[in-house]
């Protein structure tokens, strides 16, 4: 009877140890499960944070690219405007030069015609003076012959 009581006590003790081990294993498993869930939640939060930062960087890069594109378009428009202004000034200068050249040509033609006219008048006066001198010379010769 003592052996039976000892065996029963031993069985109870082993059952209690097993129950404690199972409880400890269950608590340990629960603790690991909680740690794993915490790690997963942290990893997900980190991934979301990185995703958000990446989206922000991409948006900033796109805005910067648009700004540079706009600045380039403005510089090109400005360059085209200056090019047009230069072309207009060049055309105006060319027209002005042509007008002055034409005026100069007209003045030269008028001066040449004027000089030709004066030369003709001078030649006429000279011819008239020579004819007058010959006439007086003839009259003098006639008077001398008469005297």
PDB file of C-alpha atoms in Angstrom:
ATOM      1  CA  UNK A   1       0.000   0.000   0.000  1.00  0.00           C
ATOM      2  CA  UNK A   2       2.927   2.286   0.669  1.00  0.00           C
ATOM      3  CA  UNK A   3       4.345   1.478  -2.738  1.00  0.00           C
ATOM      4  CA  UNK A   4       1.012   2.283  -4.353  1.00  0.00           C
ATOM      5  CA  UNK A   5       0.760   5.559  -2.458  1.00  0.00           C
ATOM      6  CA  UNK A   6       4.362   6.424  -3.427  1.00  0.00           C
ATOM      7  CA  UNK A   7       3.676   5.559  -7.087  1.00  0.00           C
ATOM      8  CA  UNK A   8       0.501   7.646  -7.031  1.00  0.00           C
ATOM      9  CA  UNK A   9       2.348  10.607  -5.458  1.00  0.00           C
ATOM     10  CA  UNK A  10       5.121  10.182  -8.052  1.00  0.00           C
ATOM     11  CA  UNK A  11       2.576  10.132 -10.900  1.00  0.00           C
ATOM     12  CA  UNK A  12       0.870  13.215  -9.500  1.00  0.00           C
ATOM     13  CA  UNK A  13       4.219  14.993  -9.192  1.00  0.00           C
ATOM     14  CA  UNK A  14       5.148  14.104 -12.801  1.00  0.00           C
ATOM     15  CA  UNK A  15       1.700  15.232 -14.009  1.00  0.00           C
ATOM     16  CA  UNK A  16       2.135  18.538 -12.168  1.00  0.00           C
ATOM     17  CA  UNK A  17       5.639  19.007 -13.686  1.00  0.00           C
ATOM     18  CA  UNK A  18       4.225  18.258 -17.146  1.00  0.00           C
ATOM     19  CA  UNK A  19       1.389  20.741 -16.600  1.00  0.00           C
ATOM     20  CA  UNK A  20       3.940  23.377 -15.484  1.00  0.00           C
ATOM     21  CA  UNK A  21       6.163  22.611 -18.505  1.00  0.00           C
ATOM     22  CA  UNK A  22       3.160  22.877 -20.855  1.00  0.00           C
ATOM     23  CA  UNK A  23       2.112  26.162 -19.244  1.00  0.00           C
ATOM     24  CA  UNK A  24       5.703  27.492 -19.526  1.00  0.00           C
ATOM     25  CA  UNK A  25       5.892  26.326 -23.182  1.00  0.00           C
ATOM     26  CA  UNK A  26       2.523  27.946 -23.934  1.00  0.00           C
ATOM     27  CA  UNK A  27       3.621  31.208 -22.266  1.00  0.00           C
ATOM     28  CA  UNK A  28       6.916  31.056 -24.166  1.00  0.00           C
ATOM     29  CA  UNK A  29       5.104  30.430 -27.475  1.00  0.00           C
ATOM     30  CA  UNK A  30       2.716  33.290 -26.725  1.00  0.00           C
ATOM     31  CA  UNK A  31       5.690  35.586 -25.899  1.00  0.00           C
ATOM     32  CA  UNK A  32       7.471  34.637 -29.185  1.00  0.00           C
ATOM     33  CA  UNK A  33       4.222  35.120 -31.124  1.00  0.00           C
ATOM     34  CA  UNK A  34       3.811  38.608 -29.564  1.00  0.00           C
ATOM     35  CA  UNK A  35       7.462  39.508 -30.363  1.00  0.00           C
ATOM     36  CA  UNK A  36       6.970  38.288 -33.942  1.00  0.00           C
ATOM     37  CA  UNK A  37       3.765  40.354 -34.294  1.00  0.00           C
ATOM     38  CA  UNK A  38       5.588  43.395 -32.879  1.00  0.00           C
ATOM     39  CA  UNK A  39       8.491  42.906 -35.334  1.00  0.00           C
ATOM     40  CA  UNK A  40       6.039  42.522 -38.234  1.00  0.00           C
ATOM     41  CA  UNK A  41       4.148  45.679 -37.201  1.00  0.00           C
ATOM     42  CA  UNK A  42       7.455  47.589 -36.912  1.00  0.00           C
ATOM     43  CA  UNK A  43       8.593  46.304 -40.317  1.00  0.00           C
ATOM     44  CA  UNK A  44       5.269  47.334 -41.893  1.00  0.00           C
ATOM     45  CA  UNK A  45       5.442  50.801 -40.287  1.00  0.00           C
ATOM     46  CA  UNK A  46       9.048  51.165 -41.514  1.00  0.00           C
ATOM     47  CA  UNK A  47       8.062  50.081 -45.040  1.00  0.00           C
ATOM     48  CA  UNK A  48       5.163  52.587 -45.038  1.00  0.00           C
ATOM     49  CA  UNK A  49       7.506  55.329 -43.826  1.00  0.00           C
ATOM     50  CA  UNK A  50      10.055  54.551 -46.563  1.00  0.00           C
ATOM     51  CA  UNK A  51       7.260  54.390 -49.158  1.00  0.00           C
ATOM     52  CA  UNK A  52       6.003  57.805 -48.005  1.00  0.00           C
ATOM     53  CA  UNK A  53       9.539  59.284 -48.100  1.00  0.00           C
ATOM     54  CA  UNK A  54      10.049  57.864 -51.592  1.00  0.00           C
ATOM     55  CA  UNK A  55       6.734  59.332 -52.772  1.00  0.00           C
ATOM     56  CA  UNK A  56       7.738  62.704 -51.294  1.00  0.00           C
ATOM     57  CA  UNK A  57      11.140  62.563 -53.026  1.00  0.00           C
ATOM     58  CA  UNK A  58       9.498  61.610 -56.324  1.00  0.00           C
ATOM     59  CA  UNK A  59       6.975  64.456 -56.027  1.00  0.00           C
ATOM     60  CA  UNK A  60       9.795  66.908 -55.224  1.00  0.00           C
ATOM     61  CA  UNK A  61      11.850  65.639 -58.172  1.00  0.00           C
ATOM     62  CA  UNK A  62       8.852  65.983 -60.511  1.00  0.00           C
ATOM     63  CA  UNK A  63       8.142  69.509 -59.268  1.00  0.00           C
ATOM     64  CA  UNK A  64      11.829  70.404 -59.736  1.00  0.00           C
ATOM     65  CA  UNK A  65      11.842  68.949 -63.257  1.00  0.00           C
ATOM     66  CA  UNK A  66       8.681  70.901 -64.134  1.00  0.00           C
ATOM     67  CA  UNK A  67      10.239  74.086 -62.752  1.00  0.00           C
ATOM     68  CA  UNK A  68      13.428  73.575 -64.796  1.00  0.00           C
ATOM     69  CA  UNK A  69      11.334  72.782 -67.880  1.00  0.00           C
ATOM     70  CA  UNK A  70       9.360  76.010 -67.359  1.00  0.00           C
ATOM     71  CA  UNK A  71      12.572  78.037 -66.880  1.00  0.00           C
ATOM     72  CA  UNK A  72      14.009  76.521 -70.061  1.00  0.00           C
ATOM     73  CA  UNK A  73      10.837  77.348 -72.007  1.00  0.00           C
ATOM     74  CA  UNK A  74      10.999  80.931 -70.689  1.00  0.00           C
ATOM     75  CA  UNK A  75      14.683  81.259 -71.670  1.00  0.00           C
ATOM     76  CA  UNK A  76      13.929  79.879 -75.140  1.00  0.00           C
ATOM     77  CA  UNK A  77      11.036  82.303 -75.570  1.00  0.00           C
ATOM     78  CA  UNK A  78      13.271  85.152 -74.388  1.00  0.00           C
ATOM     79  CA  UNK A  79      16.010  84.102 -76.811  1.00  0.00           C
ATOM     80  CA  UNK A  80      13.495  83.950 -79.695  1.00  0.00           C
ATOM     81  CA  UNK A  81      12.212  87.414 -78.739  1.00  0.00           C
ATOM     82  CA  UNK A  82      15.755  88.857 -78.690  1.00  0.00           C
ATOM     83  CA  UNK A  83      16.506  87.113 -81.997  1.00  0.00           C
ATOM     84  CA  UNK A  84      13.361  88.686 -83.523  1.00  0.00           C
ATOM     85  CA  UNK A  85      14.280  92.119 -82.123  1.00  0.00           C
ATOM     86  CA  UNK A  86      17.770  91.760 -83.589  1.00  0.00           C
ATOM     87  CA  UNK A  87      16.326  90.689 -86.956  1.00  0.00           C
ATOM     88  CA  UNK A  88      13.955  93.694 -86.875  1.00  0.00           C
ATOM     89  CA  UNK A  89      16.826  96.083 -86.033  1.00  0.00           C
ATOM     90  CA  UNK A  90      18.932  94.563 -88.797  1.00  0.00           C
ATOM     91  CA  UNK A  91      16.083  94.925 -91.311  1.00  0.00           C
ATOM     92  CA  UNK A  92      15.533  98.551 -90.221  1.00  0.00           C
ATOM     93  CA  UNK A  93      19.266  99.308 -90.492  1.00  0.00           C
ATOM     94  CA  UNK A  94      19.374  97.668 -93.927  1.00  0.00           C
ATOM     95  CA  UNK A  95      16.351  99.679 -95.118  1.00  0.00           C
ATOM     96  CA  UNK A  96      17.935 102.861 -93.702  1.00  0.00           C
ATOM     97  CA  UNK A  97      21.230 102.117 -95.465  1.00  0.00           C
ATOM     98  CA  UNK A  98      19.396 101.458 -98.751  1.00  0.00           C
ATOM     99  CA  UNK A  99      17.454 104.735 -98.384  1.00  0.00           C
ATOM    100  CA  UNK A 100      20.656 106.712 -97.659  1.00  0.00           C
ATOM    101  CA  UNK A 101      22.401 105.016-100.599  1.00  0.00           C
ATOM    102  CA  UNK A 102      19.484 105.965-102.861  1.00  0.00           C
ATOM    103  CA  UNK A 103      19.542 109.564-101.561  1.00  0.00           C
ATOM    104  CA  UNK A 104      23.289 109.707-102.151  1.00  0.00           C
ATOM    105  CA  UNK A 105      22.873 108.348-105.689  1.00  0.00           C
ATOM    106  CA  UNK A 106      20.172 110.965-106.380  1.00  0.00           C
ATOM    107  CA  UNK A 107      22.360 113.758-104.937  1.00  0.00           C
ATOM    108  CA  UNK A 108      25.313 112.562-107.024  1.00  0.00           C
ATOM    109  CA  UNK A 109      23.148 112.473-110.166  1.00  0.00           C
ATOM    110  CA  UNK A 110      21.782 115.951-109.382  1.00  0.00           C
ATOM    111  CA  UNK A 111      25.317 117.266-108.697  1.00  0.00           C
ATOM    112  CA  UNK A 112      26.576 115.706-111.941  1.00  0.00           C
ATOM    113  CA  UNK A 113      23.665 117.237-113.902  1.00  0.00           C
ATOM    114  CA  UNK A 114      24.285 120.592-112.177  1.00  0.00           C
ATOM    115  CA  UNK A 115      28.000 120.458-112.982  1.00  0.00           C
ATOM    116  CA  UNK A 116      27.220 119.551-116.592  1.00  0.00           C
ATOM    117  CA  UNK A 117      24.768 122.473-116.790  1.00  0.00           C
ATOM    118  CA  UNK A 118      27.343 124.898-115.345  1.00  0.00           C
ATOM    119  CA  UNK A 119      30.028 123.531-117.681  1.00  0.00           C
ATOM    120  CA  UNK A 120      27.667 124.062-120.658  1.00  0.00           C
ATOM    121  CA  UNK A 121      26.811 127.603-119.475  1.00  0.00           C
ATOM    122  CA  UNK A 122      30.524 128.343-119.042  1.00  0.00           C
ATOM    123  CA  UNK A 123      31.287 126.945-122.491  1.00  0.00           C
ATOM    124  CA  UNK A 124      28.430 129.071-123.949  1.00  0.00           C
ATOM    125  CA  UNK A 125      29.729 132.192-122.161  1.00  0.00           C
ATOM    126  CA  UNK A 126      33.256 131.457-123.358  1.00  0.00           C
ATOM    127  CA  UNK A 127      32.046 130.949-126.927  1.00  0.00           C
ATOM    128  CA  UNK A 128      30.007 134.170-126.700  1.00  0.00           C
ATOM    129  CA  UNK A 129      33.027 136.047-125.271  1.00  0.00           C
ATOM    130  CA  UNK A 130      35.279 134.669-128.003  1.00  0.00           C
ATOM    131  CA  UNK A 131      32.719 135.625-130.682  1.00  0.00           C
ATOM    132  CA  UNK A 132      32.414 139.106-129.100  1.00  0.00           C
ATOM    133  CA  UNK A 133      36.211 139.469-128.962  1.00  0.00           C
ATOM    134  CA  UNK A 134      36.518 138.428-132.627  1.00  0.00           C
ATOM    135  CA  UNK A 135      33.751 140.869-133.564  1.00  0.00           C
ATOM    136  CA  UNK A 136      35.540 143.767-131.727  1.00  0.00           C
ATOM    137  CA  UNK A 137      38.860 142.713-133.222  1.00  0.00           C
ATOM    138  CA  UNK A 138      37.232 142.785-136.658  1.00  0.00           C
ATOM    139  CA  UNK A 139      35.652 146.186-135.956  1.00  0.00           C
ATOM    140  CA  UNK A 140      39.053 147.508-134.822  1.00  0.00           C
ATOM    141  CA  UNK A 141      40.714 146.116-137.939  1.00  0.00           C
ATOM    142  CA  UNK A 142      37.990 147.723-140.097  1.00  0.00           C
ATOM    143  CA  UNK A 143      38.475 151.105-138.335  1.00  0.00           C
ATOM    144  CA  UNK A 144      42.227 150.905-138.799  1.00  0.00           C
ATOM    145  CA  UNK A 145      41.784 150.039-142.440  1.00  0.00           C
ATOM    146  CA  UNK A 146      39.341 152.930-142.864  1.00  0.00           C
ATOM    147  CA  UNK A 147      41.755 155.304-141.143  1.00  0.00           C
TER     148      UNK A 147
END
